[in-house]
């Protein structure tokens, strides 16, 4: 079928290609990477022994007390932030124009890389004071927080995929 357009009729922008399957999987992996540390924090707020003495929980983390709201709020906020990459692979809902969402995603990627590098520098160069009892509890804590180090690389890959698919579409949407 042949359709003629005039100079006054707008040409609709072509829809971007759907996100590749690897980008969709990476975006979902980011959301899943935040779950173990969130569950660990919620367990700590709930009174489950995670390696801290009652005195440390009371004096350092204010648990029981306002520390419970802080720790649970931090877990919820971290998981909500980990859901952001799902916007980059969604074909249905885009809250921002593609160029604005790409800029936000690149900024988030850069911040995540810097935070991860900073955490490694602190862990390797500064003798950090830990209140965790040694042994199994430190290993469980490490296993709960280790997946967070995969997030910067996954976020950068998903952002690159999004920017590549939406190149030149900034004003169209």
PDB file of N, CA, C and O in Angstrom, residues 7 15 23 26 37 52 56 66 87 98 107 113 126 137 141:
ATOM      1  N   UNK A   7       3.314  18.232   2.669  1.00  0.00           N
ATOM      2  CA  UNK A   7       4.286  18.973   3.474  1.00  0.00           C
ATOM      3  C   UNK A   7       3.718  19.336   4.838  1.00  0.00           C
ATOM      4  O   UNK A   7       4.461  19.580   5.777  1.00  0.00           O
ATOM      5  N   UNK A  15       8.746   3.465  15.602  1.00  0.00           N
ATOM      6  CA  UNK A  15       8.945   2.919  16.941  1.00  0.00           C
ATOM      7  C   UNK A  15      10.337   2.303  17.027  1.00  0.00           C
ATOM      8  O   UNK A  15      10.816   1.711  16.064  1.00  0.00           O
ATOM      9  N   UNK A  23      19.442  -7.510  27.259  1.00  0.00           N
ATOM     10  CA  UNK A  23      19.211  -6.278  28.012  1.00  0.00           C
ATOM     11  C   UNK A  23      18.041  -6.453  28.980  1.00  0.00           C
ATOM     12  O   UNK A  23      18.083  -5.972  30.112  1.00  0.00           O
ATOM     13  N   UNK A  26      19.350  -8.492  31.837  1.00  0.00           N
ATOM     14  CA  UNK A  26      20.231  -7.679  32.680  1.00  0.00           C
ATOM     15  C   UNK A  26      19.425  -6.729  33.561  1.00  0.00           C
ATOM     16  O   UNK A  26      19.742  -6.548  34.741  1.00  0.00           O
ATOM     17  N   UNK A  37      20.528  -8.093  49.935  1.00  0.00           N
ATOM     18  CA  UNK A  37      20.914  -7.105  50.949  1.00  0.00           C
ATOM     19  C   UNK A  37      19.681  -6.508  51.625  1.00  0.00           C
ATOM     20  O   UNK A  37      19.706  -6.231  52.828  1.00  0.00           O
ATOM     21  N   UNK A  52      25.211  -8.866  64.841  1.00  0.00           N
ATOM     22  CA  UNK A  52      25.395  -7.709  65.699  1.00  0.00           C
ATOM     23  C   UNK A  52      24.892  -8.017  67.093  1.00  0.00           C
ATOM     24  O   UNK A  52      23.843  -8.639  67.264  1.00  0.00           O
ATOM     25  N   UNK A  56      25.225  -3.167  70.085  1.00  0.00           N
ATOM     26  CA  UNK A  56      25.549  -2.498  68.823  1.00  0.00           C
ATOM     27  C   UNK A  56      24.265  -2.081  68.106  1.00  0.00           C
ATOM     28  O   UNK A  56      24.168  -0.969  67.589  1.00  0.00           O
ATOM     29  N   UNK A  66      13.983   4.219  65.969  1.00  0.00           N
ATOM     30  CA  UNK A  66      13.882   4.798  64.640  1.00  0.00           C
ATOM     31  C   UNK A  66      14.750   4.068  63.619  1.00  0.00           C
ATOM     32  O   UNK A  66      14.530   4.174  62.421  1.00  0.00           O
ATOM     33  N   UNK A  87      12.560   0.371  33.189  1.00  0.00           N
ATOM     34  CA  UNK A  87      12.013   1.400  32.294  1.00  0.00           C
ATOM     35  C   UNK A  87      12.791   1.446  30.978  1.00  0.00           C
ATOM     36  O   UNK A  87      12.238   1.795  29.941  1.00  0.00           O
ATOM     37  N   UNK A  98      12.874  10.018  25.466  1.00  0.00           N
ATOM     38  CA  UNK A  98      14.015   9.101  25.385  1.00  0.00           C
ATOM     39  C   UNK A  98      15.355   9.750  25.710  1.00  0.00           C
ATOM     40  O   UNK A  98      16.174   9.156  26.404  1.00  0.00           O
ATOM     41  N   UNK A 107      23.730   8.987  33.904  1.00  0.00           N
ATOM     42  CA  UNK A 107      24.142   9.575  35.177  1.00  0.00           C
ATOM     43  C   UNK A 107      24.097   8.533  36.290  1.00  0.00           C
ATOM     44  O   UNK A 107      25.032   8.427  37.094  1.00  0.00           O
ATOM     45  N   UNK A 113      29.051   3.306  39.268  1.00  0.00           N
ATOM     46  CA  UNK A 113      30.453   2.907  39.084  1.00  0.00           C
ATOM     47  C   UNK A 113      31.331   3.591  40.125  1.00  0.00           C
ATOM     48  O   UNK A 113      32.188   2.950  40.747  1.00  0.00           O
ATOM     49  N   UNK A 126      41.482   1.118  53.872  1.00  0.00           N
ATOM     50  CA  UNK A 126      41.207   1.623  55.215  1.00  0.00           C
ATOM     51  C   UNK A 126      40.766   0.463  56.079  1.00  0.00           C
ATOM     52  O   UNK A 126      39.929  -0.336  55.697  1.00  0.00           O
ATOM     53  N   UNK A 137      28.606 -15.186  60.248  1.00  0.00           N
ATOM     54  CA  UNK A 137      27.767 -14.003  60.034  1.00  0.00           C
ATOM     55  C   UNK A 137      28.411 -13.024  59.062  1.00  0.00           C
ATOM     56  O   UNK A 137      27.714 -12.405  58.254  1.00  0.00           O
ATOM     57  N   UNK A 141      26.771 -11.933  55.531  1.00  0.00           N
ATOM     58  CA  UNK A 141      26.643 -10.512  55.195  1.00  0.00           C
ATOM     59  C   UNK A 141      27.342 -10.225  53.864  1.00  0.00           C
ATOM     60  O   UNK A 141      26.803  -9.532  53.003  1.00  0.00           O
TER      61      UNK A 141
END
